[in-house]
Coordinates of N, CA, C and O in Angstrom, one line a residue:
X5 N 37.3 -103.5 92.0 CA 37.2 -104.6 91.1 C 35.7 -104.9 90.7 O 34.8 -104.2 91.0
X6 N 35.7 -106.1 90.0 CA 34.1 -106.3 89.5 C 33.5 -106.4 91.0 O 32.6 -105.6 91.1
X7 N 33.7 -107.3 92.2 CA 32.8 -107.1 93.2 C 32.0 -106.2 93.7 O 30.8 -106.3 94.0
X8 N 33.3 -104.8 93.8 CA 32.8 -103.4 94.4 C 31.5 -103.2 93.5 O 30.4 -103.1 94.1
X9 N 31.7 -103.2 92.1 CA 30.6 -103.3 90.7 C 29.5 -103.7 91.2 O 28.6 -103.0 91.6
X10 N 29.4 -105.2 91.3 CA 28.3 -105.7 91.9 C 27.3 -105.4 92.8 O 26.1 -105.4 92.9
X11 N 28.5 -104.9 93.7 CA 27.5 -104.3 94.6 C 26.7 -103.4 94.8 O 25.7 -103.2 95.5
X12 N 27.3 -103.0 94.1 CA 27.2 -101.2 93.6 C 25.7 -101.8 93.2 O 24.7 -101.6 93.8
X13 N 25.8 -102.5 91.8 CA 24.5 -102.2 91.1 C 23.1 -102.9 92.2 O 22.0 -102.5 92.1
X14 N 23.5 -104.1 93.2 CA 22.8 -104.7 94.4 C 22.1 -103.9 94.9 O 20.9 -104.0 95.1
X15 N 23.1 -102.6 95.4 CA 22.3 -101.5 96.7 C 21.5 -100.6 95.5 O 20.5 -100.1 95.8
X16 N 22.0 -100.5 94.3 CA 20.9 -99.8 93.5 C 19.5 -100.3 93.5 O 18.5 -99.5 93.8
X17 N 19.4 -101.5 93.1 CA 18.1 -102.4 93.3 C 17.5 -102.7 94.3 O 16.3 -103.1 94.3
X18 N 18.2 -102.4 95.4 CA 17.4 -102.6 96.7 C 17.3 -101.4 97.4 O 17.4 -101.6 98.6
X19 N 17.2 -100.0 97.0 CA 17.1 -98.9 97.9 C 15.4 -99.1 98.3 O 14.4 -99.2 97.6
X20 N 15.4 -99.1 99.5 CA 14.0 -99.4 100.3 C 13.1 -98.4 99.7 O 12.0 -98.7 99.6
X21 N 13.6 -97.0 99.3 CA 12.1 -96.2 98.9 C 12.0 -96.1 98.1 O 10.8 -95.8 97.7
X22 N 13.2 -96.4 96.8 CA 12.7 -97.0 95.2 C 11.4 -98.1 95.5 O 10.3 -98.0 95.0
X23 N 11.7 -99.0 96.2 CA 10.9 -100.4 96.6 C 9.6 -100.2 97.1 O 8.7 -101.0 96.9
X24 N 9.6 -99.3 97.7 CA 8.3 -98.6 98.8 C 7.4 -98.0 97.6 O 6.3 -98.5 97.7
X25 N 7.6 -97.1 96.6 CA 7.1 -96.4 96.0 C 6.7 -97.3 94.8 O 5.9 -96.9 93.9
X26 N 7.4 -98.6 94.8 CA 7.4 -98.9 93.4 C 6.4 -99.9 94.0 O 5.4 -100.0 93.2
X27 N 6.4 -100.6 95.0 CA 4.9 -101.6 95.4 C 3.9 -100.5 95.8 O 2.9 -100.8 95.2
X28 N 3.6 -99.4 96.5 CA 3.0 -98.7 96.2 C 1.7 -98.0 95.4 O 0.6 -97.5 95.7
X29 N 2.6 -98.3 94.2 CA 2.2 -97.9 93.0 C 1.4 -98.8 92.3 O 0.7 -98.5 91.3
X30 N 1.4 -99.8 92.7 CA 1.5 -101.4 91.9 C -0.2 -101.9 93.1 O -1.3 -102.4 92.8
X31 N 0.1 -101.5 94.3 CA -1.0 -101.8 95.2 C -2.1 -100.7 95.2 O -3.3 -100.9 95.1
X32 N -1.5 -99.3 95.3 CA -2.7 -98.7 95.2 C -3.5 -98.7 93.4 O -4.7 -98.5 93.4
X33 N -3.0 -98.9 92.4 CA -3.5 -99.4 91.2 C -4.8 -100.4 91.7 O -5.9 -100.0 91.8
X34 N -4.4 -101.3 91.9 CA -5.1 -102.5 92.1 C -5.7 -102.1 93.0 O -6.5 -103.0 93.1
X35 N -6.1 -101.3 94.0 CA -7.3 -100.9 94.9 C -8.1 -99.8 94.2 O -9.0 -99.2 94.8
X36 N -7.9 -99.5 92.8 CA -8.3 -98.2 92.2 C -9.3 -99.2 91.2 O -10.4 -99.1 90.8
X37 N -8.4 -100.0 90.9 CA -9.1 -101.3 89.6 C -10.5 -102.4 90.7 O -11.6 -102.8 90.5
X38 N -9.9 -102.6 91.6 CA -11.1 -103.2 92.3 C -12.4 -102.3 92.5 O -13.5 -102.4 92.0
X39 N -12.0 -101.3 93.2 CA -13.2 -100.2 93.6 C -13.6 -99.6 91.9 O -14.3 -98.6 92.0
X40 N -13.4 -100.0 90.3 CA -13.6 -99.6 89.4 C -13.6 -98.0 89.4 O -14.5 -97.3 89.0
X41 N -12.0 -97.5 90.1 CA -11.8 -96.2 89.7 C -12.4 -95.2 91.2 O -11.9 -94.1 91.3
X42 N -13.3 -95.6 92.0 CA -13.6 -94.8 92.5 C -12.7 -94.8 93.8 O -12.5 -95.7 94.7
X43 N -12.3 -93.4 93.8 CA -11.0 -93.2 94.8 C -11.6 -93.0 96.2 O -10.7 -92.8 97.1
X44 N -12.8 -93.0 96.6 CA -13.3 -93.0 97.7 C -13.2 -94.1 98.5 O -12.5 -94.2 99.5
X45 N -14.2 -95.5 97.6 CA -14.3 -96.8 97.7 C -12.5 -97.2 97.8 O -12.1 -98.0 98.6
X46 N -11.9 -96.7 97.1 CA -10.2 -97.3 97.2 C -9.6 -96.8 98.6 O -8.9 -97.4 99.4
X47 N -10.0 -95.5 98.7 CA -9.2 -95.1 100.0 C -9.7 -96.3 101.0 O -9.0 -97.2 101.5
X48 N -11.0 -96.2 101.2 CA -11.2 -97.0 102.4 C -10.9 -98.5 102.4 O -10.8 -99.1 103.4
X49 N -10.8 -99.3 101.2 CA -10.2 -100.4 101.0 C -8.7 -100.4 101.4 O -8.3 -101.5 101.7
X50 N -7.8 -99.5 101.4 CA -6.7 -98.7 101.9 C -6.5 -98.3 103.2 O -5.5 -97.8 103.7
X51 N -7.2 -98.5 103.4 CA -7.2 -97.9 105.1 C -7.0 -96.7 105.3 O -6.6 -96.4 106.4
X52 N -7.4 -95.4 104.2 CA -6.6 -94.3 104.0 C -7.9 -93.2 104.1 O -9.0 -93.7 104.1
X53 N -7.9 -92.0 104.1 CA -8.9 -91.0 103.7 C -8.6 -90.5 102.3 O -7.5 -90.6 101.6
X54 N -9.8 -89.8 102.0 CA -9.3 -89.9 100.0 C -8.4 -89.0 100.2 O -7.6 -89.1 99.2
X55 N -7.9 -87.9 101.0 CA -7.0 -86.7 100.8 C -5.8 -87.7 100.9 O -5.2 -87.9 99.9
X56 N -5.5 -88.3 102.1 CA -4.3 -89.1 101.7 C -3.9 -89.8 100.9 O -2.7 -90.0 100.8
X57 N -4.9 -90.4 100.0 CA -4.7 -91.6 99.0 C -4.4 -90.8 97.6 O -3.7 -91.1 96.6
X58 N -5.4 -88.9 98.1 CA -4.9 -88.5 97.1 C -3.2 -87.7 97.0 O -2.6 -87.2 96.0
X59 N -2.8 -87.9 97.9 CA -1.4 -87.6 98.2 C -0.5 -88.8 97.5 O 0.3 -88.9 96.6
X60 N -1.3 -89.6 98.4 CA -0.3 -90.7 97.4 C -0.1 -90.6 95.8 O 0.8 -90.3 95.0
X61 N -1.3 -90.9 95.8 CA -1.8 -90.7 94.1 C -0.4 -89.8 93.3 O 0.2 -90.3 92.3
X62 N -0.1 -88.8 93.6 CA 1.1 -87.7 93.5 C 2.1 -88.3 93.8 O 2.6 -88.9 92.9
X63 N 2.6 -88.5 94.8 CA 3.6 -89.1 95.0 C 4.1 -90.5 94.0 O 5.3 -90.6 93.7
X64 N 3.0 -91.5 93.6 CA 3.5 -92.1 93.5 C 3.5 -92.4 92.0 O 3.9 -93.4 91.5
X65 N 2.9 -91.1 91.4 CA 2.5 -90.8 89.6 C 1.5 -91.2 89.2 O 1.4 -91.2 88.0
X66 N 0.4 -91.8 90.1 CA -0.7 -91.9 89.6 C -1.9 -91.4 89.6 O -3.0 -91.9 89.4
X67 N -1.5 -89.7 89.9 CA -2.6 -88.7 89.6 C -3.8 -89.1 89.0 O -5.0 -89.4 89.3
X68 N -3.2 -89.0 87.9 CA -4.5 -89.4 86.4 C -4.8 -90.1 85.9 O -5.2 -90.4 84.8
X69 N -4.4 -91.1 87.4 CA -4.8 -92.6 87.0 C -6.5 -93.2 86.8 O -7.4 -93.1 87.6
X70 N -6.5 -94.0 85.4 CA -8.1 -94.4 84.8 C -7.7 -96.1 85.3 O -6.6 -96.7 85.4
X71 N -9.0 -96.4 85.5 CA -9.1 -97.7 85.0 C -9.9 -97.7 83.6 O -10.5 -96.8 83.1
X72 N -9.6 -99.1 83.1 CA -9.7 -99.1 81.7 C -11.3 -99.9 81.9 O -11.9 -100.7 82.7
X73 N -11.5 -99.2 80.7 CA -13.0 -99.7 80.5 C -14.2 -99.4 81.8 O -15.2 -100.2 81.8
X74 N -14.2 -98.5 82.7 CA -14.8 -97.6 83.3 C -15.7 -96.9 82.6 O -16.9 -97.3 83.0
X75 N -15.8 -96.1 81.7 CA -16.5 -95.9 80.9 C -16.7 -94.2 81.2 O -17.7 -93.4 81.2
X76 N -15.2 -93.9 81.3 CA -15.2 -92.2 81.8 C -14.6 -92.0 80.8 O -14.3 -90.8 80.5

């Protein structure tokens, strides 16, 4: 019935690694925008080494990620 529905679309919205990947993406951005792009300075604001942050980076589609007005 419509409940099953509901729910259905509930656990869609809440699948923990959709959620994981999707803050993620949203935090490591914003450690890329503070450090003005430089993924070194972001890793270690991260707690991360740049090869991991650059794994993430992949993982989480932001390879080719610019900050805007950087001037690259």
């Amino acid at each position: 019935g419509a409940d099953c529905d509901h729910d259905a679309d509930e656990a869609a919205d809440l699948r923990l690694d959709t959620a994981t990947v999707a803050f993620q993406r949203v935090h490591i951005a914003r450690a890329l925008d503070q450090a003005h792009g430089n993924r070194e300075a972001a890793a270690k604001r991260l707690g991360l080494s740049p090869a991991t942050l650059y794994r993430y980076l992949q993982k989480v589609g932001l390879k080719g990620y610019r900050v805007e007005g950087d001037g690259v």
